[in-house]
Structures are given as C-alpha cells and as structure tokens.
PDB file of C-alpha atoms and ligand atoms in Angstrom:
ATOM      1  CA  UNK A   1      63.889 -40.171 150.811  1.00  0.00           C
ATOM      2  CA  UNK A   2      60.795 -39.020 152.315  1.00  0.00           C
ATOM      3  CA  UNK A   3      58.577 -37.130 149.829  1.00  0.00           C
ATOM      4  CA  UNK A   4      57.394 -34.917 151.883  1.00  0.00           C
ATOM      5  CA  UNK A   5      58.851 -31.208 153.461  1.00  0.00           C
ATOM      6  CA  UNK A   6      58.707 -31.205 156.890  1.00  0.00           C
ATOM      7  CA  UNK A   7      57.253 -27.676 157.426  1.00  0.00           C
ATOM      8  CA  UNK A   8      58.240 -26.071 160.833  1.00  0.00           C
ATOM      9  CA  UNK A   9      55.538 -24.703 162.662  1.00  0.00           C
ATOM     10  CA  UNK A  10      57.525 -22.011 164.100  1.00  0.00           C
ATOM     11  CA  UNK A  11      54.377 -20.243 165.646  1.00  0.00           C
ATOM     12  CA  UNK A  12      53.521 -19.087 168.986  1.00  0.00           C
ATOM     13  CA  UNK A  13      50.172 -20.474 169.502  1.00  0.00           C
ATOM     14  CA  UNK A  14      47.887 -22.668 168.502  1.00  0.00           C
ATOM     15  CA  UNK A  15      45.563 -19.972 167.497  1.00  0.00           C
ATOM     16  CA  UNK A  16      48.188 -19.184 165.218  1.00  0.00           C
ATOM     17  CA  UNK A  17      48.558 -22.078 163.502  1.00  0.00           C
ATOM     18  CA  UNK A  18      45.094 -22.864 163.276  1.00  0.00           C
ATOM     19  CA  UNK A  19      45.016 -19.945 160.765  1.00  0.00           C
ATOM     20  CA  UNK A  20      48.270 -20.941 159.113  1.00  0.00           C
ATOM     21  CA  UNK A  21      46.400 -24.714 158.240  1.00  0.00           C
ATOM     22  CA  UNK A  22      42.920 -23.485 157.000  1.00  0.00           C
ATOM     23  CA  UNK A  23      45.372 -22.662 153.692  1.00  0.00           C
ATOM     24  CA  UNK A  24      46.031 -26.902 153.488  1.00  0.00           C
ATOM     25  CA  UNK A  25      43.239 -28.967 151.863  1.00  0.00           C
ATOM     26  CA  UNK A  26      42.016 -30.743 154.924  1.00  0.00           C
ATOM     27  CA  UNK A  27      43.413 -34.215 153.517  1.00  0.00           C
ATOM     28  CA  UNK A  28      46.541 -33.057 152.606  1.00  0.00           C
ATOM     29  CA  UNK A  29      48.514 -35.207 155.396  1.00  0.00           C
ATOM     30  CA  UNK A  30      51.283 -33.391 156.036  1.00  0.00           C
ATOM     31  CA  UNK A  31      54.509 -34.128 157.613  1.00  0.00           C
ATOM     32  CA  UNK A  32      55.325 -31.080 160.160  1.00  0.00           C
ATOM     33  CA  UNK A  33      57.660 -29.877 162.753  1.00  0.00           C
ATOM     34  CA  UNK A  34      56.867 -28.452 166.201  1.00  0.00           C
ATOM     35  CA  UNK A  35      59.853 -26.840 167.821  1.00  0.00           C
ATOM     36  CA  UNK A  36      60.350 -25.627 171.356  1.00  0.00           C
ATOM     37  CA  UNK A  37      58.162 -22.593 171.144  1.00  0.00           C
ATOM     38  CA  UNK A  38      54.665 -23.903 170.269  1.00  0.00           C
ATOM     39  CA  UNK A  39      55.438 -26.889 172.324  1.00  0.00           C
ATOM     40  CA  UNK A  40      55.943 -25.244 175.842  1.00  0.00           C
ATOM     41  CA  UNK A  41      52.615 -22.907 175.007  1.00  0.00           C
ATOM     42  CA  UNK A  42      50.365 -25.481 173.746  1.00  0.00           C
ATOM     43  CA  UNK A  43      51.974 -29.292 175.843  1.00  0.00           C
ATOM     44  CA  UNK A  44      51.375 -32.414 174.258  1.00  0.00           C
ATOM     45  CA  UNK A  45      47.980 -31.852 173.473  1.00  0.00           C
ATOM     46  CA  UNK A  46      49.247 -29.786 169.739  1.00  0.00           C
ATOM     47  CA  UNK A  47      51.007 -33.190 169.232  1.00  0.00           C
ATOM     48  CA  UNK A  48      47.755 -35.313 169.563  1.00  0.00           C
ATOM     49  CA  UNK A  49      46.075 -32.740 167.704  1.00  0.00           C
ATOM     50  CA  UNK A  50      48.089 -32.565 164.668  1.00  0.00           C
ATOM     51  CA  UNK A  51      48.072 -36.410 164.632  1.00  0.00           C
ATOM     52  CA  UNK A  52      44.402 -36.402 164.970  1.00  0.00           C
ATOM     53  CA  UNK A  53      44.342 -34.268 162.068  1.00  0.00           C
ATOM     54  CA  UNK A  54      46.391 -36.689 159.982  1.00  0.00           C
ATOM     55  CA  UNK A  55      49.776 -35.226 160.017  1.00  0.00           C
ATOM     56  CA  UNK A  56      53.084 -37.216 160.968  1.00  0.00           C
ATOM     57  CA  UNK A  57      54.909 -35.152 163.834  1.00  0.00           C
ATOM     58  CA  UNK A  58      58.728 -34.757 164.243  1.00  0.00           C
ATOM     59  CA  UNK A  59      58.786 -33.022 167.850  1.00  0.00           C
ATOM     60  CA  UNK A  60      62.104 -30.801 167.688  1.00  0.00           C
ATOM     61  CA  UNK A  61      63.294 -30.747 171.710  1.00  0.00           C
ATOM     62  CA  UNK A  62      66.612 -31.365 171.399  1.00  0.00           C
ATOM     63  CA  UNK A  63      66.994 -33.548 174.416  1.00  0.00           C
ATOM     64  CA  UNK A  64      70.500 -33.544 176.912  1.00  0.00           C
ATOM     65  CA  UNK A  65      70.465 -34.406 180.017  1.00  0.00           C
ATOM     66  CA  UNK A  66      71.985 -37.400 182.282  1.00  0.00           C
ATOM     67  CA  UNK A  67      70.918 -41.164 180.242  1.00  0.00           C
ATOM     68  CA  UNK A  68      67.884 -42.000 182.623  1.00  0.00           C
ATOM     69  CA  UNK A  69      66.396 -38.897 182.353  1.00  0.00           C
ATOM     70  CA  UNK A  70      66.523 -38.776 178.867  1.00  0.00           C
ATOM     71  CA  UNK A  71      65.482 -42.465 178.536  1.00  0.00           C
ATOM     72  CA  UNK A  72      62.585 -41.522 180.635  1.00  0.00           C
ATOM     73  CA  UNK A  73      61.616 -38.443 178.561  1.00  0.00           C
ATOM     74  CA  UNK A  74      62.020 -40.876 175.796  1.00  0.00           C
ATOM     75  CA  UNK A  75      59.259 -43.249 176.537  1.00  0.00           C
ATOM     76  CA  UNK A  76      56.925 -40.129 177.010  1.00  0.00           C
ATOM     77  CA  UNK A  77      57.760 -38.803 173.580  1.00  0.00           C
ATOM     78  CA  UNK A  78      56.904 -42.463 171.921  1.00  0.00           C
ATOM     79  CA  UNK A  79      53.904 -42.501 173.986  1.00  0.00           C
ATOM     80  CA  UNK A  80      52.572 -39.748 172.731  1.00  0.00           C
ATOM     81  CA  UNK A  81      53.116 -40.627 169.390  1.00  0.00           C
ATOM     82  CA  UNK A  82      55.496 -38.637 167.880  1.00  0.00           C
ATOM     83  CA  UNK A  83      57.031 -40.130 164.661  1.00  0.00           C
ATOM     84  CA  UNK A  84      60.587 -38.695 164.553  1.00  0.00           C
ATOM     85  CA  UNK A  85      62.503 -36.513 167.189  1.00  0.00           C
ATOM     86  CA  UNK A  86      66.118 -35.450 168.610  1.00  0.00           C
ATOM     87  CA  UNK A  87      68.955 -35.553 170.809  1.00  0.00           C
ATOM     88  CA  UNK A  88      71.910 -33.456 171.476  1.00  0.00           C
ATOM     89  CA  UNK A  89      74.768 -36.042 170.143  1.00  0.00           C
ATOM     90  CA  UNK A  90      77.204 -33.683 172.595  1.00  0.00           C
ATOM     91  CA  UNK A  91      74.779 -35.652 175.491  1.00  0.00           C
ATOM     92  CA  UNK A  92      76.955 -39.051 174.708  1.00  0.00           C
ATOM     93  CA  UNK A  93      77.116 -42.291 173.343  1.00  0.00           C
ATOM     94  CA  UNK A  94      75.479 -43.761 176.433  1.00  0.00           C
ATOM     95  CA  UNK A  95      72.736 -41.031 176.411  1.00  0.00           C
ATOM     96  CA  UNK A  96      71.992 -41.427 172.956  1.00  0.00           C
ATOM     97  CA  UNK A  97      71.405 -45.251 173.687  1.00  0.00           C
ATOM     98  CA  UNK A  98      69.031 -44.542 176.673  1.00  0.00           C
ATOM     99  CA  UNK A  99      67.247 -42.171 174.430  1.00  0.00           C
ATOM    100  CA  UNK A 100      66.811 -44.970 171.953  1.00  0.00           C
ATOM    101  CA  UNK A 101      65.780 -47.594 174.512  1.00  0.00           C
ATOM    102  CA  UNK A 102      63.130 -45.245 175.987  1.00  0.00           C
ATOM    103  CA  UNK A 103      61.766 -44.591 172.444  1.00  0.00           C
ATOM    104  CA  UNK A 104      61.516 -48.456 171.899  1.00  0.00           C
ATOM    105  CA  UNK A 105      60.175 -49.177 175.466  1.00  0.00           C
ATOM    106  CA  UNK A 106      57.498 -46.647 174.899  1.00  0.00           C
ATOM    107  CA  UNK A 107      56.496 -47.752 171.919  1.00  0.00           C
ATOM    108  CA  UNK A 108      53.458 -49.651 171.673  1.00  0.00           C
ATOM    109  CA  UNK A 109      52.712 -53.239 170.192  1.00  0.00           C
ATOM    110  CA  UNK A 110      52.462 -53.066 166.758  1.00  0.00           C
ATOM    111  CA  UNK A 111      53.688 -49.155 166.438  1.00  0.00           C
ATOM    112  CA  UNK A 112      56.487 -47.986 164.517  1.00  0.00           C
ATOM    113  CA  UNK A 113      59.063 -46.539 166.781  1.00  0.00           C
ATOM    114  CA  UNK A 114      59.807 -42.736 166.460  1.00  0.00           C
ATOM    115  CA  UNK A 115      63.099 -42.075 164.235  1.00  0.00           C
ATOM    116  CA  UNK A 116      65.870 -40.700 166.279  1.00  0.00           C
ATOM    117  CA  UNK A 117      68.115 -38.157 164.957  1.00  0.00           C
ATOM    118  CA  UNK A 118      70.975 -36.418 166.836  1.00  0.00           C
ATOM    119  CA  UNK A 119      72.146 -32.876 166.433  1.00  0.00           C
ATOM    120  CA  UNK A 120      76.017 -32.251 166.041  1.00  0.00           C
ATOM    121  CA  UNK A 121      76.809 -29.136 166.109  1.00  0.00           C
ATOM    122  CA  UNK A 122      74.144 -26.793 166.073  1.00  0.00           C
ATOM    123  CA  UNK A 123      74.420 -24.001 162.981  1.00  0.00           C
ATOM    124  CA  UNK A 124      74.500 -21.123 164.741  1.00  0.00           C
ATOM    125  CA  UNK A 125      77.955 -22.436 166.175  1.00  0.00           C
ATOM    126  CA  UNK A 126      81.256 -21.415 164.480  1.00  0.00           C
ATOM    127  CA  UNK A 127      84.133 -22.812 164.366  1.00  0.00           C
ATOM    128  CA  UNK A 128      85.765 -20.113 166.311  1.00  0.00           C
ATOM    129  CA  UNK A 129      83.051 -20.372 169.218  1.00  0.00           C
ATOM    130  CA  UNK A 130      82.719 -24.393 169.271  1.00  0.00           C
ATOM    131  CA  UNK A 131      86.875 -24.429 169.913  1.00  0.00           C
ATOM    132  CA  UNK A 132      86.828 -20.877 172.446  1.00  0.00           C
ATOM    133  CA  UNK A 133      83.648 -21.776 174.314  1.00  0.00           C
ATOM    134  CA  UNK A 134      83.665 -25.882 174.357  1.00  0.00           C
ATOM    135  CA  UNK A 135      87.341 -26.142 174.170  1.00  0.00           C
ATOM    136  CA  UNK A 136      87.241 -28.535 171.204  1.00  0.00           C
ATOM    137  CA  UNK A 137      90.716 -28.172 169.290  1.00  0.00           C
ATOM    138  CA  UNK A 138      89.433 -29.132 165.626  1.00  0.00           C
ATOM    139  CA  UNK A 139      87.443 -28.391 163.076  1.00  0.00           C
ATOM    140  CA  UNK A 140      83.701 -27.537 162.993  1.00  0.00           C
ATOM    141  CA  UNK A 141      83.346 -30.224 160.334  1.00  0.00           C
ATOM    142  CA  UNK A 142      85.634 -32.868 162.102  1.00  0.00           C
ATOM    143  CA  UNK A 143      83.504 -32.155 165.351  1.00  0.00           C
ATOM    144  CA  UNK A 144      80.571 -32.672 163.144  1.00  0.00           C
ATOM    145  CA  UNK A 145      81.738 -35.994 161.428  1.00  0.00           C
ATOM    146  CA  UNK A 146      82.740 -37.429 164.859  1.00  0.00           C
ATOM    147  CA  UNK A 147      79.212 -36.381 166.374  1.00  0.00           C
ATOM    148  CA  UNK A 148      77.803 -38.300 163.394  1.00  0.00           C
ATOM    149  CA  UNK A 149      79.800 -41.405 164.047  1.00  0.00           C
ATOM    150  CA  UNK A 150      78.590 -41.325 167.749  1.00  0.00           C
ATOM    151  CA  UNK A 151      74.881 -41.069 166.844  1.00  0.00           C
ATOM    152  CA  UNK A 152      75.502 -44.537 164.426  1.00  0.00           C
ATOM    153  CA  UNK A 153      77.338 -46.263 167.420  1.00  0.00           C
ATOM    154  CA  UNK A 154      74.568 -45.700 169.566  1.00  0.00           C
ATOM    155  CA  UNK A 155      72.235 -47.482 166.630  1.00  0.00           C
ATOM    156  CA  UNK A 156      70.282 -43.666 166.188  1.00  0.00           C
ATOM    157  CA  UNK A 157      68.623 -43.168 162.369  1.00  0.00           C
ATOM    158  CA  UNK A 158      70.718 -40.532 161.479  1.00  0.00           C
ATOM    159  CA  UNK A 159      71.605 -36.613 162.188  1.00  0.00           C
ATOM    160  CA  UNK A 160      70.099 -33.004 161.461  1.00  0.00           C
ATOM    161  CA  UNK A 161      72.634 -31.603 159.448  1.00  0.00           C
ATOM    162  CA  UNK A 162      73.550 -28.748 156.784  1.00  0.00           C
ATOM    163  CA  UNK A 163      72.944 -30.681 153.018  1.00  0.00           C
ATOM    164  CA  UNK A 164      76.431 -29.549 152.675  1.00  0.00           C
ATOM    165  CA  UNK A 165      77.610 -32.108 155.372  1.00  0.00           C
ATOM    166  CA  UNK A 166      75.086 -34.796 154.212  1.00  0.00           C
ATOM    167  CA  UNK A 167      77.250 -37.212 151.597  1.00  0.00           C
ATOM    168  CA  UNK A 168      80.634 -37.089 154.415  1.00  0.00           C
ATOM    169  CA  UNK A 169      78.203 -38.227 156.932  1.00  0.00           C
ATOM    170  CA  UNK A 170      77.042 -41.195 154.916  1.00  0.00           C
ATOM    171  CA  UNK A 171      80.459 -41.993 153.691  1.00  0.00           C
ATOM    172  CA  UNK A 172      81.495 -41.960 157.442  1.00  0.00           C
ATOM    173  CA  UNK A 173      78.796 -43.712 158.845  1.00  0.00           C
ATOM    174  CA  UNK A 174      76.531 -46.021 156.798  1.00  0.00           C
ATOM    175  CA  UNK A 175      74.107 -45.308 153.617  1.00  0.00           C
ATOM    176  CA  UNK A 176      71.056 -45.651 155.312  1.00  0.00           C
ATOM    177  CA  UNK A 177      72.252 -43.135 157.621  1.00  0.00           C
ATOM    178  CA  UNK A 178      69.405 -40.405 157.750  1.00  0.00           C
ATOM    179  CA  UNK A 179      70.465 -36.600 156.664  1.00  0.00           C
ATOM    180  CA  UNK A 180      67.392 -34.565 157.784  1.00  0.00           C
ATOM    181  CA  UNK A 181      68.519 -30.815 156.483  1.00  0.00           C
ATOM    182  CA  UNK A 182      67.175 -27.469 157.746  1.00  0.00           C
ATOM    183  CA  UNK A 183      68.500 -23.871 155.654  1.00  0.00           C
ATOM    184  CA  UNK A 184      66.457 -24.983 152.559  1.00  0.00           C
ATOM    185  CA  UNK A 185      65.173 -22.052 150.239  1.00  0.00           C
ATOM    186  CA  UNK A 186      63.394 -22.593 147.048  1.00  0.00           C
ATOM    187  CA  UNK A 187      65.207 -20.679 144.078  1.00  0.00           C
ATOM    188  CA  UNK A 188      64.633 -16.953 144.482  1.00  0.00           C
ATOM    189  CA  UNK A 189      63.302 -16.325 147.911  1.00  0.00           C
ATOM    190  CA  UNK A 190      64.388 -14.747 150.992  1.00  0.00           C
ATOM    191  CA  UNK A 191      67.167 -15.873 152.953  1.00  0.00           C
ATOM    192  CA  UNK A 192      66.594 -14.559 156.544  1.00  0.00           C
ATOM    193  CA  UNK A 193      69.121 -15.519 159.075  1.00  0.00           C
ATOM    194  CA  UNK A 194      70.169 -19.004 157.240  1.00  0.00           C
ATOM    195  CA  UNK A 195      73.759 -18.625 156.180  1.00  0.00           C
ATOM    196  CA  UNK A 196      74.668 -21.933 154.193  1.00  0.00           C
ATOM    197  CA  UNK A 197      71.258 -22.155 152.343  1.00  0.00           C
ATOM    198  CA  UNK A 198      70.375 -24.658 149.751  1.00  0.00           C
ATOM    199  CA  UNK A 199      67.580 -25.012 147.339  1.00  0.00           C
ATOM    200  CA  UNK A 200      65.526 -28.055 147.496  1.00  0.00           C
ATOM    201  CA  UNK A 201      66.290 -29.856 144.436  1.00  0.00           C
ATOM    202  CA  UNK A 202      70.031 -29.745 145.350  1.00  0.00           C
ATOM    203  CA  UNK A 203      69.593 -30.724 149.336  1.00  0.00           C
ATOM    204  CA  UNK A 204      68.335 -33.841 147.559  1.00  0.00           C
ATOM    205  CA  UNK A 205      71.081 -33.899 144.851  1.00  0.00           C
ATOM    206  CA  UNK A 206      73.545 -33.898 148.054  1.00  0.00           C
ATOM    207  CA  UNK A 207      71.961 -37.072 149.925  1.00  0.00           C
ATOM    208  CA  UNK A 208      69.636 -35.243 152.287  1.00  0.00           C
ATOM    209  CA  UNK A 209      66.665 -37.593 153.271  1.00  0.00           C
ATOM    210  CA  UNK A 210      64.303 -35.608 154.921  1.00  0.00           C
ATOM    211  CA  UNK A 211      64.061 -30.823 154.471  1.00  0.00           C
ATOM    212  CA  UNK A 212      62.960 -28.777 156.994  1.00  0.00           C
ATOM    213  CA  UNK A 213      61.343 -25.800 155.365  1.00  0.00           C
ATOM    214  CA  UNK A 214      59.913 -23.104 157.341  1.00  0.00           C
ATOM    215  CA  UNK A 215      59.190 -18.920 156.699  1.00  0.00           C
ATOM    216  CA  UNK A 216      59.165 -19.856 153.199  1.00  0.00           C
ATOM    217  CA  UNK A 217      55.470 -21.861 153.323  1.00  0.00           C
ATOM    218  CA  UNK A 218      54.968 -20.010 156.866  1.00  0.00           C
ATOM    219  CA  UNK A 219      55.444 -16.913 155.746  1.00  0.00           C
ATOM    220  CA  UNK A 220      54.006 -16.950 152.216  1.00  0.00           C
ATOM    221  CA  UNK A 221      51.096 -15.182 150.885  1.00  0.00           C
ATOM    222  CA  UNK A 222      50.295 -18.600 149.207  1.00  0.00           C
ATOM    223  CA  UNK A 223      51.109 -21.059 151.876  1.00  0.00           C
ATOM    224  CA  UNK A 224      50.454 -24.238 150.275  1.00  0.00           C
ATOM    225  CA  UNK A 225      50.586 -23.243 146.960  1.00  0.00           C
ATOM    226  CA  UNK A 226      54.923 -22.326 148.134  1.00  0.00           C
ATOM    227  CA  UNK A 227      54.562 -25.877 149.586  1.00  0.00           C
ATOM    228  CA  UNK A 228      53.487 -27.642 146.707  1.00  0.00           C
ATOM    229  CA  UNK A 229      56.612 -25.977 144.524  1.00  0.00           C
ATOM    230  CA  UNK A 230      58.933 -26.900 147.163  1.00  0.00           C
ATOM    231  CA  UNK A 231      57.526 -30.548 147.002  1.00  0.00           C
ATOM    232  CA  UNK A 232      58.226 -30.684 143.594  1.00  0.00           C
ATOM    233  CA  UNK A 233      61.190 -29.199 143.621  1.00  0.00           C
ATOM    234  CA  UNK A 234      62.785 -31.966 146.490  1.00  0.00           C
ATOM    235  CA  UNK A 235      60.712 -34.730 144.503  1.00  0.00           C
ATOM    236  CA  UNK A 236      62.856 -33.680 141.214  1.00  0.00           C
ATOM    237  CA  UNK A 237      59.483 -32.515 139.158  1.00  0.00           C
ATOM    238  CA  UNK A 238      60.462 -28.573 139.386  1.00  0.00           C
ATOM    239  CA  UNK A 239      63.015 -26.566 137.471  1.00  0.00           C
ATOM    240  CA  UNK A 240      65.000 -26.280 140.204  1.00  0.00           C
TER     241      UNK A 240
HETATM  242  O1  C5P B   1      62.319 -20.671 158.551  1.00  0.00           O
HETATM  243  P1  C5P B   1      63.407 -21.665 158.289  1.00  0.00           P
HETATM  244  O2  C5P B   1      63.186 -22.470 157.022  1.00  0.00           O
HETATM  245  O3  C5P B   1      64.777 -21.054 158.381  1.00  0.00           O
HETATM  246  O4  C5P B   1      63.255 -22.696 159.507  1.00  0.00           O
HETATM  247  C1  C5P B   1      64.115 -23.770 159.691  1.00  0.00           C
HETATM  248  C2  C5P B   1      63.708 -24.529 160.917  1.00  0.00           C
HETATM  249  O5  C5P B   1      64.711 -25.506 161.171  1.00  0.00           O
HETATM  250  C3  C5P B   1      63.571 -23.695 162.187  1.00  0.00           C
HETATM  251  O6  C5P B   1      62.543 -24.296 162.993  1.00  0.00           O
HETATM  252  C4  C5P B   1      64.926 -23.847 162.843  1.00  0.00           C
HETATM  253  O7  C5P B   1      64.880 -23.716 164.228  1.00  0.00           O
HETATM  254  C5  C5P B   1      65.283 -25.283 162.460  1.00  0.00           C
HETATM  255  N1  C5P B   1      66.699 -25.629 162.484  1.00  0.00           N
HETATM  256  C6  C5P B   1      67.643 -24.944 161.732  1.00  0.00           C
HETATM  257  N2  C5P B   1      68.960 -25.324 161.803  1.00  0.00           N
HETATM  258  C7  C5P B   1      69.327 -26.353 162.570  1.00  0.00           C
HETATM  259  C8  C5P B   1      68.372 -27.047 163.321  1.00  0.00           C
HETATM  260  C9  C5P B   1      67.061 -26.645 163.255  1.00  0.00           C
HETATM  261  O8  C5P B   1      67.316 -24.027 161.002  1.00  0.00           O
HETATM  262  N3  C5P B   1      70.588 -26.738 162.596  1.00  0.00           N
END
C-alpha cells in the first residue's frame, strides 16, 4: 500500500497550481496526479516540473489506440519520467502488452519502470449504457472482472477501479494485483458528482493500494492541512 494520496491536480493551468502548492511545505514530496486537462495546456514540461520539485507523477492519459502507437507513446511517457500511468484495458490484450514493452524500452538503465494500470470500465458508464452503446450482453461488474483479468494477462500492475470492486479483482487476478481507487471522500465532506464514494480508511479496509483524492484537498480552505487527515485516515491513524 502506498502511503501516500495521490492528489489530482485537476487544474487548468499551471498558474493555477502554482497557487494550489505554495499551501505544501516545500519538502513535503508528494505523490500527484495530472489528468488530461493540465496536461494538454502545460505539455510535458508540468511533468518535469513537478518531478523537479520532488513529487512522484502518475500521468492520467488513458491511452487506446492501435499496439505500435501506443507502444510508441509508451516509451515517451517512461522517458519523461513519469512513475505510474494508464491504458484503456477495452484497447486489448495485445495493446496492453505494447504499452508495457514501450514503458520498459523507454526506461532508462538503472530506472524503475512506470507502473501500468488499465482502466475497465470507466465510472461514468452504466450498466445500461456499456450493454446499449458497446453491445456487451453482461454485467457492468462481469465486464469489469474480465477487463481486470486482461490487464494481468498482459503482465500490467493492476487496474483503476471503484474500492468496491477492489477485493473481486484480487481474488480474480493475483494479490499483488494493484487497486488504485478514485471516489474517495473523507468522513463528512462533499460528494460532488462521485456516486459510489468511499471514505479513506475503508478504500483501504477493501484492498485498495493506491486513492486518488481530488476537490477535497483541491478545493479546501486548508489544502494540506485536508491532506494530512486524509493521510491518516488511509494510513489507519484517523477515526475514520
Ligand atoms: O475530485 P475527485 O476526488 O472526485 O477527483 C477524482 C479524480 O479521479 C478526478 O481526476 C477524476 O477524473 C479521476 N477519476 C475518477 N474515476 C475514475 C477514473 C478517474 O474519478 N474511474
């Protein structure tokens, strides 16, 4: 279990989340998430600058496309430096493994490689809409499952999944199997537009390995003082 929330850094701008940091101790390494958004306004650079900064970097671009492409992207992303990021598991078995082999090939010597997670279904999909608008004639949690078993065939670390989905996945695929859950919110705060929300203490109860935890730090009058609860609360110290 990593210790540390990965907070997304759902901002527009760097700008933005230059203001957002100055409420971090400047050695507080932290472990953060840059989606689509910040990355297609800022390029790579916000990725070297983060990790110049000290932070570990899981870029969120939920790769599909044919396998060479994707292996290609692949090496890029591991050359940059990026320590974890994702694929769309709906891209194949044989993309997946591309996407793996680029991450390795662009690794350099004595570099960890990037994790690799794949996303099943995303969680903005129902049931109803996966089966009407991909034609898939089962459940949303069988579709999820078999997803999951794909990503382990092709050798990936794990999924991004609901907490709720995390202990079937492992039984299904292996222990070590990562669980990397989004829809966390600490006891007592706002829900937004997550549906099947969890607290942290019990996304960790459930088997999840790594949180995603965004408008409640980014949004907080007390950014990092919200982190630090949330920290304790995944690392069991809260009364969560
Ligand atoms: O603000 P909040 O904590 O809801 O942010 C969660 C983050 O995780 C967002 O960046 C969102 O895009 C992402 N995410 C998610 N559900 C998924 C995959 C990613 O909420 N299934």
């Amino acid at each position: 279990m990593n210790t540390r929330p990965i907070i997304a850094l759902d901002f527009p701008n760097k700008r933005q989340l230059e203001g957002f940091l100055t409420h971090f101790p400047s050695e507080e390494s932290l472990f953060v998430k840059v989606g689509m958004e910040l990355f297609y306004e800022e390029g790579p650079a916000i990725v070297r600058w983060l990790k110049g900064l000290g932070h570990d970097v899981f870029l969120d671009l939920k790769l599909y496309d044919i396998p060479n492409t994707v292996e290609m992207a692949m090496r890029r992303l591991a050359a940059l430096g990026v320590d974890l990021t994702c694929v769309h598991a709906a891209g194949g078995v044989q993309m997946m493994e591309a996407a793996l082999n680029g991450l390795k090939e662009g690794t350099s010597k004595g570099k960890k490689r990037p994790l690799l997670l794949a996303i099943t279904q995303l969680t903005s999909t129902s049931e109803k809409q996966m089966q009407v608008d991909q034609l898939i004639p089962v459940t949303l949690e069988e579709s999820v499952i078999h997803y999951a078993k794909c990503a382990a065939k092709a050798g990936l670390d794990g999924v991004v999944s609901s907490a709720w989905e995390a202990s079937q996945i492992k039984e299904s695929t292996h222990p070590e199997f990562v669980s990397l859950t989004p829809g966390i919110r600490p006891t007592g705060s706002e829900i937004g537009d997550q549906k099947r929300v969890v607290t942290p203490g019990k996304a960790r109860e459930m088997g999840a390995n790594f949180i995603v935890v965004g408008r409640p730090i980014t949004k907080s009058e007390t950014p990092y003082e919200s982190y630090l609860q949330i920290k304790k609360e995944w690392n069991g110290e809260g009364n969560d």
